[in-house]
Amino acid sequence: MRKDSFLRILMPPCFLILWKKIIFKPVNLQGRKVLGATVFYSLGEIIPRVLAFFLLPILTRYLSTSEYGINSYINAVMAFVYVIASLSLNSYVLRHYYLEPDEKEKKRLVGDIFLIICAFNVVLLGLQILIVPYLLSAFNIKIPFYPYFFLGIINNFFDVISIIPLVLYRVKGNTKAFFNLSVSRIIFQYAATYVLVVILHLGLLGTFYARLLINIPFGIIYYLIISQYAPIRFNFKRLKEALTFSLPLIPGGLSYLIITISDRIILERFVGLNEIGIYSVAVTISIALNVVIQALYKTIEPILFKAYATDDFASLSARLYKYYLLFVYIGGFGIAIIAKEVFRFMGSKAFQAGYVIVPGMILAVILSGVNLYLNTILIAEKKQKIISLSIILSAVVSITLNFILIPHYGYYGAIVAAFSASLVGNIISQCYARVNGKMLIQQLVLLVLVLSVPLLFDLFSNFSNLLVILLIKALMVLIFSGLTFVLLGCNLKKDWNFLLFSRKTA
């Protein structure tokens, strides 16, 4: 049976249209416009975040703080599983794709890794269903396995198998297909969530069923994308080589998650699900900065890997780093300064106390974003063990401070722990990553401003008119942007052509 006929039987018309839109078309990355690629990656990050932002006040009205806490807790646990399930093989594909001698070997690489991830996750899925109920009972966790954890595990399986199709579009420079595939799934999921939660009143269960309803047809699409491009076969030599490269990254990945989400797991032990719900909303708003970080990262990462063996690498990485910092710090300040108004927009008074958390959490997100760039350099230099060591030490700091501070200070203690852990990782990455012009003093000044200005303004300003407040804050963002531009030594006149076009590095 032909693949198109198979699709017509199994999937509704909306998914058939999507499949036609994202059929793989090889695109040469050489000479592609950096800003053009960034636009699609930015939209791929921005659209889901915007939809999530508008869905957030709806969920906070239809879900209680404890239900939102349950959702956040399960997502935190599944994030740990995701790192194990992915085996960090996306980094292996990104690093080795350009090293393969010809297109045939590149296709084999993609097909081999896709099969490895799928096979491993089928086994892992069964193990989770057998083991997780006993773990919940042993640790006295008050969230039932059925249906919440069970549905979370199944949805996580589909999230993992999407990795290689998306990586394929990145290495081929097919940013439009990447955008269509990643964003359409999120749009369908959010639409389904609205229907099941708001219209059908399924509550928390509606959020899990909505993801599953969309994940199943997309799982078929993922398989067809890879099978059309590459032969799917088992290659023991490839398995051994890939695991040798990627397994050292897994402890670091798990440790990173300990830094970023262990706070919610520890909070459950000491403050309960209501505070987790408030804290999780604040974190959701703070990590909106990842719109900027991930869009830049997904554009820059293939460029750095491709340019690493060239004489231009040091100059190129330094210039990219400067503008990377520019957008990360401006984005962080912008989110921190409007946090109070975002909480007011949500409407539910039960969540509004969380706005004071946002500026402190933004600092941790900024440092994590800086670490992401520096760690990309370390991966290019094959210093994965440094990354793992850095993140493991950060995780130790995170867990230690969370256990010490959360019982006494609640989610304020979690903020201090998150920032401290990110700072430890940043110090180590700054020491080992070879980047010219790290601008440490300038970054310290910017971090102080990101934390202090929003808090001081919201505490001491007496303005009551929302429009006036927004205008003043917009002006503050413009002033901060200009100051950041000067501190980092950006020169658009000099660097404009560099930003428009990628360097020819192959």
PDB file of N, CA and C in Angstrom, residues 316-350:
ATOM      1  N   LEU A 316      34.096  34.226  14.277  1.00  0.00           N
ATOM      2  CA  LEU A 316      32.663  34.027  14.095  1.00  0.00           C
ATOM      3  C   LEU A 316      31.956  33.768  15.418  1.00  0.00           C
ATOM      4  N   SER A 317      32.522  32.905  16.260  1.00  0.00           N
ATOM      5  CA  SER A 317      31.870  32.565  17.527  1.00  0.00           C
ATOM      6  C   SER A 317      31.821  33.767  18.462  1.00  0.00           C
ATOM      7  N   ALA A 318      32.861  34.610  18.448  1.00  0.00           N
ATOM      8  CA  ALA A 318      32.874  35.791  19.312  1.00  0.00           C
ATOM      9  C   ALA A 318      31.800  36.791  18.907  1.00  0.00           C
ATOM     10  N   ARG A 319      31.634  36.989  17.610  1.00  0.00           N
ATOM     11  CA  ARG A 319      30.632  37.947  17.133  1.00  0.00           C
ATOM     12  C   ARG A 319      29.213  37.426  17.361  1.00  0.00           C
ATOM     13  N   LEU A 320      29.006  36.139  17.120  1.00  0.00           N
ATOM     14  CA  LEU A 320      27.698  35.557  17.406  1.00  0.00           C
ATOM     15  C   LEU A 320      27.370  35.651  18.890  1.00  0.00           C
ATOM     16  N   TYR A 321      28.357  35.427  19.734  1.00  0.00           N
ATOM     17  CA  TYR A 321      28.168  35.451  21.190  1.00  0.00           C
ATOM     18  C   TYR A 321      27.716  36.841  21.651  1.00  0.00           C
ATOM     19  N   LYS A 322      28.296  37.880  21.089  1.00  0.00           N
ATOM     20  CA  LYS A 322      27.972  39.244  21.477  1.00  0.00           C
ATOM     21  C   LYS A 322      26.504  39.553  21.219  1.00  0.00           C
ATOM     22  N   TYR A 323      26.012  39.193  20.045  1.00  0.00           N
ATOM     23  CA  TYR A 323      24.615  39.489  19.720  1.00  0.00           C
ATOM     24  C   TYR A 323      23.655  38.511  20.390  1.00  0.00           C
ATOM     25  N   TYR A 324      24.121  37.318  20.648  1.00  0.00           N
ATOM     26  CA  TYR A 324      23.346  36.362  21.441  1.00  0.00           C
ATOM     27  C   TYR A 324      23.066  36.950  22.828  1.00  0.00           C
ATOM     28  N   LEU A 325      24.110  37.469  23.484  1.00  0.00           N
ATOM     29  CA  LEU A 325      23.946  38.090  24.798  1.00  0.00           C
ATOM     30  C   LEU A 325      23.013  39.292  24.728  1.00  0.00           C
ATOM     31  N   LEU A 326      23.143  40.083  23.687  1.00  0.00           N
ATOM     32  CA  LEU A 326      22.316  41.280  23.542  1.00  0.00           C
ATOM     33  C   LEU A 326      20.834  40.937  23.614  1.00  0.00           C
ATOM     34  N   PHE A 327      20.402  39.973  22.815  1.00  0.00           N
ATOM     35  CA  PHE A 327      18.985  39.643  22.758  1.00  0.00           C
ATOM     36  C   PHE A 327      18.518  38.896  24.006  1.00  0.00           C
ATOM     37  N   VAL A 328      19.393  38.084  24.601  1.00  0.00           N
ATOM     38  CA  VAL A 328      19.013  37.352  25.813  1.00  0.00           C
ATOM     39  C   VAL A 328      18.764  38.312  26.969  1.00  0.00           C
ATOM     40  N   TYR A 329      19.653  39.279  27.168  1.00  0.00           N
ATOM     41  CA  TYR A 329      19.497  40.209  28.292  1.00  0.00           C
ATOM     42  C   TYR A 329      18.327  41.171  28.077  1.00  0.00           C
ATOM     43  N   ILE A 330      18.145  41.652  26.853  1.00  0.00           N
ATOM     44  CA  ILE A 330      17.005  42.537  26.589  1.00  0.00           C
ATOM     45  C   ILE A 330      15.690  41.774  26.780  1.00  0.00           C
ATOM     46  N   GLY A 331      15.637  40.542  26.283  1.00  0.00           N
ATOM     47  CA  GLY A 331      14.435  39.731  26.473  1.00  0.00           C
ATOM     48  C   GLY A 331      14.147  39.459  27.934  1.00  0.00           C
ATOM     49  N   GLY A 332      15.194  39.169  28.708  1.00  0.00           N
ATOM     50  CA  GLY A 332      15.014  38.907  30.128  1.00  0.00           C
ATOM     51  C   GLY A 332      14.489  40.120  30.875  1.00  0.00           C
ATOM     52  N   PHE A 333      15.043  41.291  30.581  1.00  0.00           N
ATOM     53  CA  PHE A 333      14.575  42.512  31.239  1.00  0.00           C
ATOM     54  C   PHE A 333      13.128  42.805  30.858  1.00  0.00           C
ATOM     55  N   GLY A 334      12.791  42.621  29.587  1.00  0.00           N
ATOM     56  CA  GLY A 334      11.429  42.891  29.137  1.00  0.00           C
ATOM     57  C   GLY A 334      10.392  42.044  29.856  1.00  0.00           C
ATOM     58  N   ILE A 335      10.694  40.781  30.061  1.00  0.00           N
ATOM     59  CA  ILE A 335       9.757  39.896  30.762  1.00  0.00           C
ATOM     60  C   ILE A 335       9.668  40.270  32.237  1.00  0.00           C
ATOM     61  N   ALA A 336      10.826  40.538  32.867  1.00  0.00           N
ATOM     62  CA  ALA A 336      10.842  40.873  34.293  1.00  0.00           C
ATOM     63  C   ALA A 336      10.052  42.144  34.583  1.00  0.00           C
ATOM     64  N   ILE A 337      10.143  43.138  33.682  1.00  0.00           N
ATOM     65  CA  ILE A 337       9.521  44.431  33.957  1.00  0.00           C
ATOM     66  C   ILE A 337       8.004  44.386  33.832  1.00  0.00           C
ATOM     67  N   ILE A 338       7.454  43.464  33.035  1.00  0.00           N
ATOM     68  CA  ILE A 338       5.988  43.412  32.861  1.00  0.00           C
ATOM     69  C   ILE A 338       5.348  42.244  33.610  1.00  0.00           C
ATOM     70  N   ALA A 339       6.105  41.598  34.493  1.00  0.00           N
ATOM     71  CA  ALA A 339       5.582  40.416  35.184  1.00  0.00           C
ATOM     72  C   ALA A 339       4.320  40.722  35.980  1.00  0.00           C
ATOM     73  N   LYS A 340       4.290  41.858  36.672  1.00  0.00           N
ATOM     74  CA  LYS A 340       3.123  42.188  37.496  1.00  0.00           C
ATOM     75  C   LYS A 340       1.877  42.349  36.640  1.00  0.00           C
ATOM     76  N   GLU A 341       2.028  43.002  35.480  1.00  0.00           N
ATOM     77  CA  GLU A 341       0.889  43.209  34.592  1.00  0.00           C
ATOM     78  C   GLU A 341       0.416  41.894  33.973  1.00  0.00           C
ATOM     79  N   VAL A 342       1.339  40.987  33.729  1.00  0.00           N
ATOM     80  CA  VAL A 342       0.952  39.676  33.199  1.00  0.00           C
ATOM     81  C   VAL A 342       0.091  38.932  34.211  1.00  0.00           C
ATOM     82  N   PHE A 343       0.474  38.980  35.472  1.00  0.00           N
ATOM     83  CA  PHE A 343      -0.327  38.323  36.505  1.00  0.00           C
ATOM     84  C   PHE A 343      -1.691  38.995  36.657  1.00  0.00           C
ATOM     85  N   ARG A 344      -1.738  40.320  36.507  1.00  0.00           N
ATOM     86  CA  ARG A 344      -3.034  41.013  36.561  1.00  0.00           C
ATOM     87  C   ARG A 344      -3.920  40.582  35.400  1.00  0.00           C
ATOM     88  N   PHE A 345      -3.319  40.393  34.233  1.00  0.00           N
ATOM     89  CA  PHE A 345      -4.074  39.977  33.057  1.00  0.00           C
ATOM     90  C   PHE A 345      -4.709  38.603  33.255  1.00  0.00           C
ATOM     91  N   MET A 346      -4.007  37.739  33.994  1.00  0.00           N
ATOM     92  CA  MET A 346      -4.537  36.387  34.202  1.00  0.00           C
ATOM     93  C   MET A 346      -5.846  36.408  34.976  1.00  0.00           C
ATOM     94  N   GLY A 347      -6.054  37.394  35.825  1.00  0.00           N
ATOM     95  CA  GLY A 347      -7.347  37.574  36.454  1.00  0.00           C
ATOM     96  C   GLY A 347      -7.548  36.821  37.754  1.00  0.00           C
ATOM     97  N   SER A 348      -7.117  35.576  37.850  1.00  0.00           N
ATOM     98  CA  SER A 348      -7.353  34.781  39.052  1.00  0.00           C
ATOM     99  C   SER A 348      -6.467  35.263  40.198  1.00  0.00           C
ATOM    100  N   LYS A 349      -7.092  35.767  41.271  1.00  0.00           N
ATOM    101  CA  LYS A 349      -6.332  36.323  42.397  1.00  0.00           C
ATOM    102  C   LYS A 349      -5.511  35.267  43.118  1.00  0.00           C
ATOM    103  N   ALA A 350      -5.909  34.014  42.999  1.00  0.00           N
ATOM    104  CA  ALA A 350      -5.188  32.945  43.700  1.00  0.00           C
ATOM    105  C   ALA A 350      -3.750  32.814  43.228  1.00  0.00           C
TER     106      ALA A 350
END
